[in-house]
Short mmCIF file of C-alpha atoms in Angstrom, two decimals:
data_model
loop_
_atom_site.label_atom_id
_atom_site.label_comp_id
_atom_site.label_asym_id
_atom_site.label_seq_id
_atom_site.Cartn_x
_atom_site.Cartn_y
_atom_site.Cartn_z
CA MET A 1 102.06 87.66 130.09
CA VAL A 2 100.47 87.98 126.67
CA LYS A 3 101.53 85.83 123.70
CA ALA A 4 102.39 87.64 120.49
CA LEU A 5 103.60 86.79 117.01
CA ILE A 6 106.12 89.31 115.68
CA HIS A 7 106.76 90.02 112.01
CA ARG A 8 109.59 92.18 110.69
CA TYR A 9 108.90 94.38 107.66
CA ASP A 10 111.64 96.11 105.70
CA ASN A 11 109.57 99.11 104.57
CA LYS A 12 107.18 101.58 106.18
CA PRO A 13 104.41 101.57 103.50
CA ASP A 14 103.71 97.89 104.11
CA MET A 15 103.58 98.48 107.86
CA LEU A 16 101.02 101.24 107.36
CA ALA A 17 98.98 98.96 105.07
CA VAL A 18 98.37 96.32 107.75
CA GLU A 19 95.24 98.11 109.00
CA LYS A 20 93.80 98.59 105.50
CA ASN A 21 94.54 95.02 104.43
CA ARG A 22 93.32 93.58 107.74
CA CYS A 23 96.16 91.10 107.73
CA SER A 24 99.91 90.69 108.04
CA ASP A 25 101.57 88.71 105.24
CA VAL A 26 105.05 87.17 105.37
CA PHE A 27 107.21 84.70 103.46
CA ASN A 28 107.67 82.30 106.36
CA HIS A 29 105.73 81.11 109.38
CA SER A 30 106.15 79.97 112.96
CA LEU A 31 105.16 76.50 114.15
CA ASP A 32 103.30 78.01 117.10
CA ASN A 33 99.77 79.32 116.50
CA ASP A 34 99.12 80.13 120.14
CA PHE A 35 99.10 83.96 120.17
CA GLU A 36 96.55 86.74 120.61
CA LEU A 37 98.50 89.70 119.25
CA VAL A 38 100.39 90.37 116.03
CA ILE A 39 103.18 92.93 116.26
CA VAL A 40 104.87 94.30 113.14
CA VAL A 41 108.26 95.93 113.67
CA PRO A 42 110.73 97.48 111.20
CA THR A 43 114.11 96.24 110.11
CA ARG A 44 116.94 98.77 109.89
CA ALA A 45 116.28 99.05 106.17
CA ALA A 46 112.80 100.43 106.89
CA ASN A 47 114.42 103.46 108.56
CA THR A 48 111.52 104.15 110.93
CA ASP A 49 110.61 103.84 114.60
CA LEU A 50 107.05 102.89 113.68
CA ALA A 51 105.64 99.64 115.04
CA VAL A 52 102.16 98.19 114.62
CA ILE A 53 100.21 96.13 117.14
CA ALA A 54 97.01 94.28 116.21
CA GLU A 55 94.50 91.75 117.47
CA ALA A 56 95.07 88.33 115.93
CA LEU A 57 91.85 87.00 114.41
CA SER A 58 93.37 83.83 113.00
CA GLY A 59 96.31 81.56 113.19
CA GLN A 60 98.89 81.48 110.39
CA TYR A 61 97.52 80.12 107.14
CA GLN A 62 98.24 80.11 103.42
CA PRO A 63 95.78 82.35 101.55
CA ALA A 64 94.21 81.16 98.33
CA GLU A 65 95.14 84.42 96.61
CA PRO A 66 98.11 86.69 97.41
CA ARG A 67 97.46 90.31 98.32
CA SER A 68 99.35 93.22 96.79
CA TRP A 69 101.40 95.31 99.23
CA PRO A 70 102.47 98.89 98.39
CA GLY A 71 106.08 98.82 99.53
CA LYS A 72 107.12 95.42 98.28
CA PRO A 73 104.56 93.69 96.09
CA ALA A 74 105.14 89.99 96.36
CA ALA A 75 103.31 86.69 96.60
CA TYR A 76 103.61 86.25 100.36
CA VAL A 77 102.67 82.69 101.23
CA TRP A 78 101.66 83.08 104.91
CA ARG A 79 99.01 85.30 106.46
CA VAL A 80 97.46 86.22 109.80
CA ASP A 81 94.11 88.05 109.82
CA VAL A 82 93.94 90.98 112.24
CA GLY A 83 91.17 93.08 113.79
CA LEU A 84 91.82 96.24 115.75
CA VAL A 85 95.14 97.84 114.71
CA LYS A 86 97.12 100.54 116.50
CA GLU A 87 100.38 102.31 115.73
CA THR A 88 103.07 102.45 118.40
CA THR A 89 106.86 102.74 118.40
CA LEU A 90 109.73 100.32 118.13
CA THR A 91 111.12 101.83 121.32
CA ILE A 92 108.04 100.73 123.28
CA ILE A 93 108.17 97.21 121.86
CA LYS A 94 111.84 96.94 122.80
CA GLU A 95 110.97 98.08 126.33
CA ALA A 96 108.53 95.18 126.53
CA PHE A 97 111.28 92.82 125.32
CA ASP A 98 113.64 94.10 128.01
CA GLU A 99 111.00 93.67 130.73
CA ALA A 100 110.39 90.10 129.55
CA ASN A 101 114.18 89.43 129.46
CA LEU A 102 114.08 88.70 125.74
CA ASN A 103 117.01 89.25 123.39
CA TRP A 104 116.19 91.53 120.46
CA ALA A 105 119.37 90.82 118.50
CA GLY A 106 119.51 88.32 115.69
CA ALA A 107 118.62 87.94 112.02
CA TRP A 108 115.01 86.88 112.60
CA THR A 109 111.96 87.80 110.54
CA ILE A 110 109.26 86.08 112.59
CA ARG A 111 109.08 84.80 116.16
CA ASN A 112 106.72 83.97 119.02
CA VAL A 113 107.21 85.80 122.30
CA SER A 114 105.49 86.31 125.65
CA LEU A 115 105.37 89.98 126.62
CA PRO A 116 104.13 91.91 129.68
CA ASP A 117 100.35 92.29 129.90
CA TRP A 118 100.56 96.07 129.49
CA ILE A 119 101.48 95.60 125.83
CA ARG A 120 97.86 94.56 125.23
CA ASP A 121 96.68 97.88 126.64
CA LEU A 122 98.29 99.71 123.73
CA LEU A 123 95.28 98.66 121.67
CA ASP A 124 93.00 100.62 123.99
CA ASP A 125 94.89 103.91 123.87
CA ASN A 126 93.06 106.77 122.13
CA VAL A 127 89.95 104.69 121.40
CA SER A 128 86.94 107.02 121.31
CA ASP A 129 84.26 106.63 123.97
CA GLU A 130 81.49 104.84 122.10
CA THR A 131 82.64 103.93 118.61
CA GLU A 132 84.84 100.85 118.67
CA SER A 133 83.71 98.15 116.27
CA LEU A 134 84.99 94.63 115.74
CA SER A 135 84.35 92.14 112.98
CA VAL A 136 82.24 89.20 114.11
CA ALA A 137 82.52 87.59 110.70
CA GLU A 138 86.32 87.74 110.76
CA GLU A 139 86.40 86.21 114.23
CA GLY A 140 84.15 83.41 113.05
CA LEU A 141 86.42 82.81 110.07
CA ALA A 142 89.42 82.75 112.39
CA ALA A 143 87.72 80.15 114.56
CA TYR A 144 87.02 77.99 111.51
CA ARG A 145 90.64 78.12 110.37
CA THR A 146 92.19 77.42 113.76
CA GLY A 147 89.61 75.00 115.02
CA LYS A 148 89.08 77.15 118.12
CA SER A 149 85.87 78.64 119.39
CA VAL A 150 85.48 82.38 118.93
CA VAL A 151 84.51 82.45 122.60
CA GLU A 152 87.26 80.56 124.36
CA GLU A 153 85.25 80.13 127.53
CA GLU A 154 81.60 80.26 128.47
CA VAL A 155 80.65 83.60 130.01
CA PRO A 156 77.41 83.84 132.00
CA GLU A 157 74.79 86.36 130.94
CA GLU A 158 75.50 88.57 133.93
CA VAL A 159 79.29 88.69 133.57
CA SER A 160 80.58 92.02 134.82
CA ALA A 161 83.75 94.10 134.71
CA MET A 162 84.96 97.42 136.09
CA GLU A 163 84.86 100.13 133.43
CA GLY A 164 84.88 103.92 133.26
CA LEU A 165 88.11 104.45 135.22
CA LEU A 166 89.86 107.67 134.22
CA ARG A 167 93.18 106.98 132.51
CA GLU A 168 95.56 109.93 132.16
CA GLN A 169 97.03 110.34 128.68
CA THR A 170 97.21 113.46 126.54
CA SER A 171 93.51 113.67 127.35
CA TYR A 172 91.14 111.59 129.44
CA THR A 173 89.38 108.52 128.08
CA ARG A 174 87.21 105.89 129.70
CA THR A 175 88.55 102.38 130.11
CA ARG A 176 86.65 99.59 128.36
CA ASP A 177 86.67 95.84 128.90
CA ARG A 178 87.50 94.10 125.61
CA ARG A 179 86.18 90.75 126.82
CA LEU A 180 82.71 92.20 127.38
CA ARG A 181 82.71 93.91 123.97
CA ASN A 182 83.69 90.71 122.21
CA GLN A 183 80.94 88.81 124.00
CA ALA A 184 78.36 91.42 123.02
CA LEU A 185 79.41 91.33 119.37
CA ASN A 186 79.38 87.55 119.27
CA ARG A 187 75.94 87.45 120.88
CA SER A 188 74.53 89.89 118.30
CA LYS A 189 75.23 87.44 115.43
CA GLY A 190 75.77 90.44 113.15
CA VAL A 191 72.33 92.01 113.70
CA CYS A 192 71.81 95.66 114.72
CA GLU A 193 69.56 95.73 117.79
CA ALA A 194 67.86 98.95 116.68
CA CYS A 195 67.17 98.62 112.93
CA GLU A 196 67.41 94.79 112.97
CA VAL A 197 69.46 94.68 109.77
CA ASP A 198 71.58 91.52 109.54
CA PHE A 199 74.94 92.98 108.53
CA SER A 200 76.54 89.54 108.35
CA LYS A 201 74.63 89.04 105.09
CA LEU A 202 76.00 92.20 103.48
CA LEU A 203 79.17 92.47 101.39
CA ASN A 204 80.10 88.82 101.90
CA GLY A 205 80.09 89.22 105.66
CA GLN A 206 82.17 92.40 105.70
CA GLY A 207 79.11 94.46 106.58
CA VAL A 208 79.53 93.55 110.24
CA ARG A 209 82.35 96.09 110.41
CA ALA A 210 79.60 98.70 110.66
CA LEU A 211 78.53 97.30 114.04
CA GLN A 212 79.49 99.09 117.25
CA VAL A 213 79.06 98.39 120.95
CA HIS A 214 76.84 100.88 122.80
CA HIS A 215 76.58 101.34 126.56
CA ARG A 216 72.90 101.65 127.48
CA ASN A 217 73.97 103.81 130.43
CA GLN A 218 76.41 106.48 129.23
CA LEU A 219 79.74 106.21 131.05
CA ALA A 220 80.64 109.76 130.08
CA LEU A 221 77.83 111.15 132.26
CA SER A 222 79.34 109.73 135.45
CA ASP A 223 82.49 110.78 137.29
CA LEU A 224 82.75 107.32 138.85
CA SER A 225 83.73 103.91 137.58
CA VAL A 226 80.82 101.52 137.12
CA ILE A 227 80.22 97.79 136.93
CA THR A 228 79.16 96.90 133.40
CA LYS A 229 77.28 93.67 132.70
CA LEU A 230 76.81 92.06 129.32
CA SER A 231 73.14 93.02 129.48
CA ASP A 232 74.20 96.69 129.77
CA LEU A 233 75.64 96.57 126.24
CA ALA A 234 73.81 96.81 122.92
CA VAL A 235 75.23 96.17 119.46
CA VAL A 236 74.04 98.70 116.90
CA CYS A 237 75.14 99.83 113.45
CA ALA A 238 77.02 103.10 112.97
CA ASN A 239 73.94 104.93 111.65
CA CYS A 240 71.75 103.92 114.58
CA HIS A 241 74.57 104.73 116.98
CA ALA A 242 74.78 108.25 115.56
CA LEU A 243 71.01 108.68 116.03
CA ILE A 244 71.21 107.40 119.60
CA HIS A 245 73.81 110.03 120.47
CA MET A 246 72.35 112.90 118.43
CA ASN A 247 71.83 114.68 121.75
CA ARG A 248 75.15 114.29 123.57
CA ASP A 249 73.56 114.91 126.97
CA LYS A 250 70.76 112.39 126.63
CA ALA A 251 71.03 109.27 124.52
CA ILE A 252 67.89 107.80 122.96
CA PRO A 253 67.16 104.38 124.50
CA VAL A 254 67.77 101.58 122.01
CA GLU A 255 64.24 100.22 122.43
CA GLU A 256 62.76 103.65 121.71
CA LEU A 257 64.81 104.03 118.52
CA LYS A 258 63.84 100.50 117.49
CA GLN A 259 60.18 101.39 117.89
CA LEU A 260 60.57 104.63 115.94
CA LEU A 261 62.32 102.83 113.09
CA GLY A 262 59.72 100.09 113.07
CA ASN A 263 56.88 102.60 112.86
CA GLY A 264 58.60 104.74 110.25
CA GLN A 265 58.44 107.70 112.62
CA VAL A 266 62.06 108.85 112.58
CA THR A 267 61.82 112.62 112.17
CA LYS A 268 63.82 115.56 113.42
CA ASN A 269 61.43 115.72 116.39
CA ALA A 270 62.32 112.17 117.39
CA VAL A 271 65.92 113.02 118.22
CA LYS A 272 65.48 116.33 120.04
#
């Protein structure tokens, strides 16, 4: 089971603004800060089946300055910072409630619940092959606020996980292991492995959002699932990632791009 904090919003614009604002603000709070997902669902007044699911990057806290929300501007006093955000439907969230034998009825605006593990997988749906990025700075801030380590457990250098399994949806995507990606991003300390720019020092730490996790061995070139180790992953900025995959059939090795950038030799011939 996965622990989630659920907020109810009474208008759709505010639900859609969760991803842009990178947080979910409410008037009240729960006493339980033990959750890894934030789920925003509509009240009847919102007149929508939209629901939002997001990674929780912090516990509940009172922000120093309120944030303006488009549907209902107000000085919300409680906030949870979020990372990756995905849209889903209220119907799916209610299915998870039913499977967990939870009662949906009641005049609640916020609650803690334990839902089936598959609810976490909604965050992975429709994620493109090589371009997911997470905010290391936000995770560090979350750890500071909650008193928890960003990495909840020590993971050895050669940790591995099964990735690359074909998952049937509207199209085919490759599965990814979120735990490995988080470890790679944390290990990078905000620095692009190719150009060596420290993005944690840009835009008050927000520059790390430009960082992405790159598989040194392209999963898309294999029809089989593979074992991915932490050492198989590189953290690079979006620009370097685009250069690496300029040729879709043959990615430039990270070390080669690093050398080209260091020597000032990046030309159109370098990415053929």
